[in-house]
PDB file of C-alpha atoms in Angstrom:
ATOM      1  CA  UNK A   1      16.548   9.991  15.271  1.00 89.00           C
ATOM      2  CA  UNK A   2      13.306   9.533  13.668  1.00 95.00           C
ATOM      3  CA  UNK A   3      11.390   6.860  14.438  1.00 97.00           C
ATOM      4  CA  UNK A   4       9.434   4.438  11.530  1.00 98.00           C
ATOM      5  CA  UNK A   5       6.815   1.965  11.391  1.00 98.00           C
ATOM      6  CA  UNK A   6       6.614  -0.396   9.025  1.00 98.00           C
ATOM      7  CA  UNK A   7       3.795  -2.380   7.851  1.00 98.00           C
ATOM      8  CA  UNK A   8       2.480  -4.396   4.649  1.00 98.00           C
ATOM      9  CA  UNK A   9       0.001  -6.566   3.740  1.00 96.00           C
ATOM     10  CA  UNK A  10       1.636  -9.463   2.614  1.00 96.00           C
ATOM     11  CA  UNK A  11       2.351 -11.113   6.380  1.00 96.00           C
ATOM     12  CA  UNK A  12       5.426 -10.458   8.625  1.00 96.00           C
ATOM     13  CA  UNK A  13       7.414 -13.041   6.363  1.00 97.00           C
ATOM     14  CA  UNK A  14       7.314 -11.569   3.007  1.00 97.00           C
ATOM     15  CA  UNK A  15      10.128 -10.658   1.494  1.00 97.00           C
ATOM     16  CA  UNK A  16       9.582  -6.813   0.236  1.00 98.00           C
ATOM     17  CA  UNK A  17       9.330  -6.361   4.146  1.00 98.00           C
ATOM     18  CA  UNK A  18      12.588  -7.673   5.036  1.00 97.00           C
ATOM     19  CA  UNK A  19      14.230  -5.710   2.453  1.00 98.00           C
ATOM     20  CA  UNK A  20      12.244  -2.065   3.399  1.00 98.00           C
ATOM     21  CA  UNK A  21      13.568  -2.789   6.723  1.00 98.00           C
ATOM     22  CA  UNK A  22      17.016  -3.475   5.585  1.00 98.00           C
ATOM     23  CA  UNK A  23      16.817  -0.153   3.633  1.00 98.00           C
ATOM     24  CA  UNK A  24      15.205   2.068   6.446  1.00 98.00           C
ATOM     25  CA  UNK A  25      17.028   0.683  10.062  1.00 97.00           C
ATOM     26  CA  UNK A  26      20.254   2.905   9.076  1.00 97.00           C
ATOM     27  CA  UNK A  27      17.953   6.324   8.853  1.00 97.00           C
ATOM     28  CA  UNK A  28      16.296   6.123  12.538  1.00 96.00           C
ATOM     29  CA  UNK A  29      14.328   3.421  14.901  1.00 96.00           C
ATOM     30  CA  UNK A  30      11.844   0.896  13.663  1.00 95.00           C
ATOM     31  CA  UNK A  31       9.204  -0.994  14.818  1.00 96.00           C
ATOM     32  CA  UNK A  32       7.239  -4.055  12.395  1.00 97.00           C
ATOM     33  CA  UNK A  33       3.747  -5.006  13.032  1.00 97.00           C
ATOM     34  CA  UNK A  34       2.609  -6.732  10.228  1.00 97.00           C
ATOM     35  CA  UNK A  35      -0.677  -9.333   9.490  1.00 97.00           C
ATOM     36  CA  UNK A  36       0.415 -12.606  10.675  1.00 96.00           C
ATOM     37  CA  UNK A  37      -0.775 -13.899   7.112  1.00 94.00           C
ATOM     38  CA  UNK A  38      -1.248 -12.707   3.281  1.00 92.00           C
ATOM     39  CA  UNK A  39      -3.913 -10.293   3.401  1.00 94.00           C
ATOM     40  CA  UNK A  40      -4.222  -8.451   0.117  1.00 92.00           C
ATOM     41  CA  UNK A  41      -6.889  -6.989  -1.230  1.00 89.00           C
ATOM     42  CA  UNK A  42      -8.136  -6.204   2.431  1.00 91.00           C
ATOM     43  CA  UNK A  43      -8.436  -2.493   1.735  1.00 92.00           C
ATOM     44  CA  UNK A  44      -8.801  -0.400   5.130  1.00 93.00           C
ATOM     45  CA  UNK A  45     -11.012  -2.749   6.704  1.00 93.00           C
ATOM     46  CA  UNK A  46     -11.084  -2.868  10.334  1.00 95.00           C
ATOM     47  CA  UNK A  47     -10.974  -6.349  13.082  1.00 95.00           C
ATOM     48  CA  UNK A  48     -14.035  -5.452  15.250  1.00 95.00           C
ATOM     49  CA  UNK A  49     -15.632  -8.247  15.854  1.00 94.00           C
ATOM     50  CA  UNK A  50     -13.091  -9.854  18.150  1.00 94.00           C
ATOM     51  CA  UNK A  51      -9.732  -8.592  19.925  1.00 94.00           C
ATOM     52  CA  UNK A  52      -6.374  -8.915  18.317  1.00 95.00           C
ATOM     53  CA  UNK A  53      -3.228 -10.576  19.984  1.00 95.00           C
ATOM     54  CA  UNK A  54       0.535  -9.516  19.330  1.00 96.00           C
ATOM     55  CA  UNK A  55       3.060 -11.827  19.009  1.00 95.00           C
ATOM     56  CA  UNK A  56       6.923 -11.796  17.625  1.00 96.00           C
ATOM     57  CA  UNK A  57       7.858 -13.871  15.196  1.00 95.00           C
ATOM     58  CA  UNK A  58      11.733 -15.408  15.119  1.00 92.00           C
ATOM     59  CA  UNK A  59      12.627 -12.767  12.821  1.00 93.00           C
ATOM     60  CA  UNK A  60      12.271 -10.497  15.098  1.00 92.00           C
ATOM     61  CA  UNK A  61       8.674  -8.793  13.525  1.00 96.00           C
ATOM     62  CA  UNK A  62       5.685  -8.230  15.338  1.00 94.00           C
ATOM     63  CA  UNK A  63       2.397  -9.937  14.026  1.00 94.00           C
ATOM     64  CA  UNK A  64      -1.299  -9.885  14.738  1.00 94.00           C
ATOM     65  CA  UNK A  65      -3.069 -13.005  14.792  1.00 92.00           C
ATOM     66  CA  UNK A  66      -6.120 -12.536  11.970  1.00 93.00           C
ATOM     67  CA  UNK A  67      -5.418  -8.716  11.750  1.00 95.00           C
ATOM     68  CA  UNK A  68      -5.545  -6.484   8.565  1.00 97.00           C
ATOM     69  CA  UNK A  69      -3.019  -3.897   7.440  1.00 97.00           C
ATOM     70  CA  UNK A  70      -5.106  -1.172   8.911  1.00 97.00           C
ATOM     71  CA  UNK A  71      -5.685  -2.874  12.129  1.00 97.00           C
ATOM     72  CA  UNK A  72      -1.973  -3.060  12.390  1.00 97.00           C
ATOM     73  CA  UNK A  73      -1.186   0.396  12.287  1.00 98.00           C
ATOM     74  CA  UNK A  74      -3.843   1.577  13.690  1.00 97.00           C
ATOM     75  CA  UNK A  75      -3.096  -0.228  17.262  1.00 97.00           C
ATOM     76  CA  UNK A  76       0.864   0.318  16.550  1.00 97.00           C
ATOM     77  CA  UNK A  77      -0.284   4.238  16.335  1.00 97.00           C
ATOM     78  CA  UNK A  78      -3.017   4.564  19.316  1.00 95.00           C
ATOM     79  CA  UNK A  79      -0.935   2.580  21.705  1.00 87.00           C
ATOM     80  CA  UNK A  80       0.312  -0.842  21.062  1.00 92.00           C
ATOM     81  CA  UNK A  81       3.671   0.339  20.942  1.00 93.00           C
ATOM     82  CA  UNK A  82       5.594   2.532  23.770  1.00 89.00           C
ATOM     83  CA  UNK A  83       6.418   5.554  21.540  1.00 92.00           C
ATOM     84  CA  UNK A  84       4.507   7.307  18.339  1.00 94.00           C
ATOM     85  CA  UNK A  85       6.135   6.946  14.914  1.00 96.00           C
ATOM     86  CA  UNK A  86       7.248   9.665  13.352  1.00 96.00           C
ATOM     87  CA  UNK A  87       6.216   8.183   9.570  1.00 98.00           C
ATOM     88  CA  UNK A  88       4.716   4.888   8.293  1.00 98.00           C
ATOM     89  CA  UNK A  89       6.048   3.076   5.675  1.00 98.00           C
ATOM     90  CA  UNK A  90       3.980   0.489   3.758  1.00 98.00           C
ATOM     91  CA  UNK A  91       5.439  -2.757   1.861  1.00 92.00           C
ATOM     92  CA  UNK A  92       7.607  -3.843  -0.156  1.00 98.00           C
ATOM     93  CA  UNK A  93       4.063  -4.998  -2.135  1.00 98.00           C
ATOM     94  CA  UNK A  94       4.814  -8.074  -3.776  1.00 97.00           C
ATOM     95  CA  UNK A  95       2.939  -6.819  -7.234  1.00 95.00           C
ATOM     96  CA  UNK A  96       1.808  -3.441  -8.372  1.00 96.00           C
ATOM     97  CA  UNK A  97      -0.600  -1.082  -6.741  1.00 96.00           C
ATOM     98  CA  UNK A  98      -1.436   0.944  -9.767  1.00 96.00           C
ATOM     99  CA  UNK A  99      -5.091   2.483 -11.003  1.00 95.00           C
ATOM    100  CA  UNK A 100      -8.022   1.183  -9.718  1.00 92.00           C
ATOM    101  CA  UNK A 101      -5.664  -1.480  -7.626  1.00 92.00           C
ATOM    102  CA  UNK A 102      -5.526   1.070  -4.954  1.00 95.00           C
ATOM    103  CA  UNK A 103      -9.215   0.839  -3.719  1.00 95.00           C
ATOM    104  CA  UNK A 104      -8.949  -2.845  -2.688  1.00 94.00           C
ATOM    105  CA  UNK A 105      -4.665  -2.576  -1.616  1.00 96.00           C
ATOM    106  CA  UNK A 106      -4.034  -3.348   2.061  1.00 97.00           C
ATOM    107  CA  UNK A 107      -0.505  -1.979   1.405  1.00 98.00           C
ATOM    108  CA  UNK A 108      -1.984   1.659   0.329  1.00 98.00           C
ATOM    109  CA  UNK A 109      -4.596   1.252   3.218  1.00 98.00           C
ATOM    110  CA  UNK A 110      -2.137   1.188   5.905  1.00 98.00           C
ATOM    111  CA  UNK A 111      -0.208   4.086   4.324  1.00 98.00           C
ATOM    112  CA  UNK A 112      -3.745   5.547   4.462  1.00 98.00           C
ATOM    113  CA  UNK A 113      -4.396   4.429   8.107  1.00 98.00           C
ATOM    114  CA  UNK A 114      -1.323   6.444   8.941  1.00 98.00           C
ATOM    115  CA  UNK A 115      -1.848   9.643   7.352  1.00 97.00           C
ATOM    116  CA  UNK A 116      -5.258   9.276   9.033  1.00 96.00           C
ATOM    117  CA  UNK A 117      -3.996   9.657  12.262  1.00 97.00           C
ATOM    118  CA  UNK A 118      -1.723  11.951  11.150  1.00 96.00           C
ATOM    119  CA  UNK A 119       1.785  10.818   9.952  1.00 97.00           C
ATOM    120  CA  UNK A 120       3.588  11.182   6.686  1.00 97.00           C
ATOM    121  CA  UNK A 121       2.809   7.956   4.999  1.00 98.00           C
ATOM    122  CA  UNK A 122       4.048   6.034   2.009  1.00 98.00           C
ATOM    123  CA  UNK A 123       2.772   2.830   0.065  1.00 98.00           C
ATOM    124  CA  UNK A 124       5.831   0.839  -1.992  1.00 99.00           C
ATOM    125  CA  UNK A 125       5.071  -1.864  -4.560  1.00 98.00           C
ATOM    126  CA  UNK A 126       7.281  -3.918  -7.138  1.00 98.00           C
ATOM    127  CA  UNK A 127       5.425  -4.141  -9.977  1.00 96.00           C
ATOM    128  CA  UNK A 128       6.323  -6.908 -12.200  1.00 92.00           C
ATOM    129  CA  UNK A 129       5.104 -10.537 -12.364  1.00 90.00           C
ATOM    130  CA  UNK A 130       7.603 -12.511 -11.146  1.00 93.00           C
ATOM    131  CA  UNK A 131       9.340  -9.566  -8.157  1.00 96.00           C
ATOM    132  CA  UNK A 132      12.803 -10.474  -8.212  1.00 96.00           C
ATOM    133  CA  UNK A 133      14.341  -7.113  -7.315  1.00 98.00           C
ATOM    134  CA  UNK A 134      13.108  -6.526  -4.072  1.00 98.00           C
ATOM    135  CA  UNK A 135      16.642  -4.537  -3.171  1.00 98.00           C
ATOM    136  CA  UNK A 136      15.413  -1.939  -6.074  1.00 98.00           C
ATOM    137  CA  UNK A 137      12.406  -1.305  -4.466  1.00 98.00           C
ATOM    138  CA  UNK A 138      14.074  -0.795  -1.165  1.00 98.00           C
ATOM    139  CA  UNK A 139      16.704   1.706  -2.254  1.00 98.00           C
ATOM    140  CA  UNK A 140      14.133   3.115  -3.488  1.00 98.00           C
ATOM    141  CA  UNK A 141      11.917   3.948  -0.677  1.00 98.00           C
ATOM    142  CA  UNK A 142      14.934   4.880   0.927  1.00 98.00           C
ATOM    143  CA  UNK A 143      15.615   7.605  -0.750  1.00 97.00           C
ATOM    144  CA  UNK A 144      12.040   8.647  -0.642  1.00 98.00           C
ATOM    145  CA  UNK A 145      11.818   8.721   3.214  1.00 97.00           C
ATOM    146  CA  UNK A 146      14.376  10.925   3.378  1.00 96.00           C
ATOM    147  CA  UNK A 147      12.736  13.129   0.838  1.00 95.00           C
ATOM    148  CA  UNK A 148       9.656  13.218   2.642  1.00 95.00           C
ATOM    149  CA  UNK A 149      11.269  13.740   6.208  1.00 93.00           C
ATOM    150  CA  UNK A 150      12.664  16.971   4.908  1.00 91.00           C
ATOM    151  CA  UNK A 151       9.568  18.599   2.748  1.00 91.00           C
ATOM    152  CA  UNK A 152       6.034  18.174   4.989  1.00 88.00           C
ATOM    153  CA  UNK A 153       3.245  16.332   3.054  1.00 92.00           C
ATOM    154  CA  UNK A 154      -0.252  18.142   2.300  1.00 93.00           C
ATOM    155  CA  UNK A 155      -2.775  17.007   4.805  1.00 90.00           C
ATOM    156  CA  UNK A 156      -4.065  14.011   4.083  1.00 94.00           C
ATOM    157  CA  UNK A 157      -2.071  12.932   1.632  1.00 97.00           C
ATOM    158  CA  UNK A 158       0.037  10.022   0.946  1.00 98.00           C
ATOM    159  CA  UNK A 159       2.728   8.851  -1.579  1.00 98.00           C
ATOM    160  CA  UNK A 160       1.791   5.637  -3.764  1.00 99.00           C
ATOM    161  CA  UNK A 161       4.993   4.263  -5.444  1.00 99.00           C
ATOM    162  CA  UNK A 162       5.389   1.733  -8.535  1.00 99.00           C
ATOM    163  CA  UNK A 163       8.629   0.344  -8.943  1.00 99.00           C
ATOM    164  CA  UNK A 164       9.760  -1.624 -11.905  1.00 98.00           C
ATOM    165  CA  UNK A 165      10.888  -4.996 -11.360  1.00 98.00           C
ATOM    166  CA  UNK A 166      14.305  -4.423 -12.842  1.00 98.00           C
ATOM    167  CA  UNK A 167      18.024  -3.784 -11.468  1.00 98.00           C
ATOM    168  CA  UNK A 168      18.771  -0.808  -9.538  1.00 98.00           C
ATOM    169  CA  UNK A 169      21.137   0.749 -12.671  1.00 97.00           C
ATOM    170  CA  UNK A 170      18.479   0.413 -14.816  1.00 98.00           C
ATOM    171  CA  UNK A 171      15.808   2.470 -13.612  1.00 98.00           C
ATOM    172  CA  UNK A 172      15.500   5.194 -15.427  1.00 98.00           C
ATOM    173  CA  UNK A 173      14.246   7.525 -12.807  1.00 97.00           C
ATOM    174  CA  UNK A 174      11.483   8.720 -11.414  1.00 98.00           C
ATOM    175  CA  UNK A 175       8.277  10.654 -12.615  1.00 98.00           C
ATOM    176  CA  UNK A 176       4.977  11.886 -10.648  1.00 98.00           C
ATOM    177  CA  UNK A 177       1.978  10.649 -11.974  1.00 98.00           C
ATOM    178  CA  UNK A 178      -1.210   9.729 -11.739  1.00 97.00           C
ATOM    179  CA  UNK A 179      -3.839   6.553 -11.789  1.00 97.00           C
ATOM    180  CA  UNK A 180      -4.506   4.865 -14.336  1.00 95.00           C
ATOM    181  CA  UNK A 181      -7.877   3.351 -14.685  1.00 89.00           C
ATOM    182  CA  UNK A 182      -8.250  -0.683 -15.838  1.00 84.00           C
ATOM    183  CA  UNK A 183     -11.322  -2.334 -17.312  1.00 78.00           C
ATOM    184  CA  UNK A 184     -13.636  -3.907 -14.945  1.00 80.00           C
ATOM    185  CA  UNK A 185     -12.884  -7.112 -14.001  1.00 74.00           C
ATOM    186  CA  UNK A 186     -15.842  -9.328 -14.376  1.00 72.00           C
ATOM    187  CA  UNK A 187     -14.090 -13.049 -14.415  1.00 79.00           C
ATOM    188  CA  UNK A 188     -15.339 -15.970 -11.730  1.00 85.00           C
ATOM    189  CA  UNK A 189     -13.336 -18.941 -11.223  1.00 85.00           C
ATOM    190  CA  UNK A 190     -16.333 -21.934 -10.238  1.00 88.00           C
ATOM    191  CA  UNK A 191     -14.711 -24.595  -8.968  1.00 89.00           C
ATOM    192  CA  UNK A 192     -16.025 -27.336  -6.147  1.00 89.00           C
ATOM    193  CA  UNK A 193     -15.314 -27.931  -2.642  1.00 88.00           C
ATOM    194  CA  UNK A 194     -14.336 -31.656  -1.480  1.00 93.00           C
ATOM    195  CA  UNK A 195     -18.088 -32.673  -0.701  1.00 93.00           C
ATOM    196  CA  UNK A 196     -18.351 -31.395  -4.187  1.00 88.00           C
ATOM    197  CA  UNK A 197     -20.554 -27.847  -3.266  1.00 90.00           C
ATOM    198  CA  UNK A 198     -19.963 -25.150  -5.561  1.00 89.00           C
ATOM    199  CA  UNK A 199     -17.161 -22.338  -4.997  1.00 88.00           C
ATOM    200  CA  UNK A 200     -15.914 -19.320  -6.236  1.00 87.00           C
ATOM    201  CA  UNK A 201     -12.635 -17.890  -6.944  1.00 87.00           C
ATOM    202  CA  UNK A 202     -12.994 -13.911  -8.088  1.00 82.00           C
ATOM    203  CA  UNK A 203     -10.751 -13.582 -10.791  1.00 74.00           C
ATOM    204  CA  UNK A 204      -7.347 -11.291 -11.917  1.00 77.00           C
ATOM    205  CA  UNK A 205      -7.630  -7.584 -12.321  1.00 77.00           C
ATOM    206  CA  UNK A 206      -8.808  -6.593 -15.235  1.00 73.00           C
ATOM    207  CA  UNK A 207      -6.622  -5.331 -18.199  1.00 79.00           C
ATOM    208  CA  UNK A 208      -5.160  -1.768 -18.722  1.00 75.00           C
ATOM    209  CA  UNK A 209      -8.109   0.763 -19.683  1.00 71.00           C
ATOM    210  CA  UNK A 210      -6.604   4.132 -19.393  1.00 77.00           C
ATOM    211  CA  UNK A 211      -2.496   3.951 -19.663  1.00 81.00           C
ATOM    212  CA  UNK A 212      -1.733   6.387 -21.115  1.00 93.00           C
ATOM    213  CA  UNK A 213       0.855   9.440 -20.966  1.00 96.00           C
ATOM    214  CA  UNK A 214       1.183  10.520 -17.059  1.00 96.00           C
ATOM    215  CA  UNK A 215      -0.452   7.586 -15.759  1.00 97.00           C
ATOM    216  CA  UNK A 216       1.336   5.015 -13.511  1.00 97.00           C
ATOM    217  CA  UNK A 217       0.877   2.664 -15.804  1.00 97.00           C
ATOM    218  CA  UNK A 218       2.935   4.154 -17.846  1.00 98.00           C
ATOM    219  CA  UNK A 219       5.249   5.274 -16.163  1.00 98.00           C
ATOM    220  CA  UNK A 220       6.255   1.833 -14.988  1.00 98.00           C
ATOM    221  CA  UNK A 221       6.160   0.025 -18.086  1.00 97.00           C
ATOM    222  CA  UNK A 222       9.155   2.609 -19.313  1.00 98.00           C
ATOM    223  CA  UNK A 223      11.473   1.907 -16.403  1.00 98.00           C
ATOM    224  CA  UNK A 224      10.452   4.695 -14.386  1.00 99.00           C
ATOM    225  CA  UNK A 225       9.538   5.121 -10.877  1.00 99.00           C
ATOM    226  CA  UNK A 226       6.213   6.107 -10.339  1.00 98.00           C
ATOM    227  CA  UNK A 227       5.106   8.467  -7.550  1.00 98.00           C
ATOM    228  CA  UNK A 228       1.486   9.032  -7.347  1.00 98.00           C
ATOM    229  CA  UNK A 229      -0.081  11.250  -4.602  1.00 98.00           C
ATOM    230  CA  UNK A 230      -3.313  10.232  -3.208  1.00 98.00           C
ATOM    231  CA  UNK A 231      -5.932  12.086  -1.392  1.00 96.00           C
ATOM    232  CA  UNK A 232      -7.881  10.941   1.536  1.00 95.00           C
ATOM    233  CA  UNK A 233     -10.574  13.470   0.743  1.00 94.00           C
ATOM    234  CA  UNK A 234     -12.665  11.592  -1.398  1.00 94.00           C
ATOM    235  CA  UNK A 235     -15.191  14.238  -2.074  1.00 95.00           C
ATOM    236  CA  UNK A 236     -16.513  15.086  -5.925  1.00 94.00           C
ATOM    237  CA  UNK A 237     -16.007  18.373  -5.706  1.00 96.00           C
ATOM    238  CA  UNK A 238     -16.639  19.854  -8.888  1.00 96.00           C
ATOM    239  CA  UNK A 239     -19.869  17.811  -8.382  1.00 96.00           C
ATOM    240  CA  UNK A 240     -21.615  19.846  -5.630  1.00 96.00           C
ATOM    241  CA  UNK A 241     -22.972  22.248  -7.376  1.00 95.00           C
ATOM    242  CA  UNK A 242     -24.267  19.602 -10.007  1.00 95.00           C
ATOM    243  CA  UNK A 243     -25.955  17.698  -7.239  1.00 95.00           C
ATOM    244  CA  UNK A 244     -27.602  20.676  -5.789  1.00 96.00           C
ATOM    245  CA  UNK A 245     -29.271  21.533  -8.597  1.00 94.00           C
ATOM    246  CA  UNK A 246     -30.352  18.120  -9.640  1.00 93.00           C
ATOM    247  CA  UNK A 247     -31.566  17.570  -5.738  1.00 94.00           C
ATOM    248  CA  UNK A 248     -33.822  20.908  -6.269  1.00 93.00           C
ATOM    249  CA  UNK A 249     -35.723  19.231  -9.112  1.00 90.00           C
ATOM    250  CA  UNK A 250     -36.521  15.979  -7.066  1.00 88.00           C
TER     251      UNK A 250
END
């Protein structure tokens, strides 16, 4: 049986990680590790200043004290646990992971950590504001592991899905896509500490830029699925040339 590892971003108690591993224990062997608290927006950063400590939590998922997303999967990978997973499974993301989202998402990192050290990996999300249908989202990726147990991946890549917040009957299906972009998000939140010092809150994403046809965005806000494949290669290519030429003139 193939053997999973699931992860998030949101801590070992969120909900969209109970439900992924209601949906993917019938389909092989699982093992949770999980941040011990909310850590979104941690992107792939990595704990090296200090060591991390394991511990189980009463529902039965493993946690790391202060870790990140990619810290978890990249000691459940390298050794933590007794045997290698076979893929790594990210979320249920309580909120989208769509456009530029998926530079600061812990949920895509640890996909990312996983296809790093080579696994098939997958980020899910619910997008929606208020994330009632967490069961969606699960049947969902599901279906999707199985999919991508039975076709290999392109090195280096990983799968970043959007689900709609909606019933399971009233998705509409599923379409391949790719990011969006959103404007810049330039709001600060001042506010004051109790000694009355000044703080800072960093504000909400900012609003939809390009959402267009084939975009996630999109996608999502007609009651599709959205699949979006991501590469870890984060060259320019096209660019080289372009930057040899310009670096000749310097």
């Amino acid at each position: 049986m193939p053997r999973f590892l699931l992860s998030n971003d949101d801590g070992y108690l969120a909900p969209g990680l109970a439900a992924l591993a209601e949906a993917i224990r019938p389909l092989g062997d699982l093992e949770v590790l999980a941040p011990e608290q909310d850590r979104s927006g941690a992107s792939n950063s990595l704990t090296l200043d200090r060591p991390l400590r394991m511990r189980t939590g009463l529902n039965g998922f493993h946690y790391l004290v202060g870790g990140t997303p990619t810290d978890c999967v990249h000691l459940a990978v390298t050794g933590i646990f007794a045997e290698t997973p076979d893929m790594v499974v990210s979320g249920i993301n309580r909120g989208a992971n769509m456009g530029d989202d998926v530079l600061y998402s812990g949920t895509v990192a640890a996909a990312t950590e996983g296809r790093f050290l080579g696994l098939p990996a997958m980020a899910v999300s619910l997008a929606g504001r208020d994330c009632t249908h967490f069961s969606t989202a699960a049947q969902v990726a599901a279906k999707l592991v199985i999919g991508v147990l039975s076709h290999t991946l392109p090195a280096d890549t990983i799968l970043n899905v959007n689900v709609p917040d909606l019933p399971y009957d009233e998705i509409r299906g599923f379409e391949v896509t790719r990011l969006g972009r959103r404007h810049k998000s330039d709001m600060v939140i001042p506010a004051a500490d109790p000694r009355g010092d000044p703080v800072y809150w960093i504000g909400p994403s900012g609003r939809e830029a390009d959402a267009g046809p084939g975009t996630d965005f999109d996608a999502v806000r007609r009651g599709y699925v959205s699949i979006t494949p991501l590469d870890l290669d984060m060259t320019r290519y096209n660019f080289l040339e372009g930057l040899s030429q310009w670096l000749l003139r310097c």
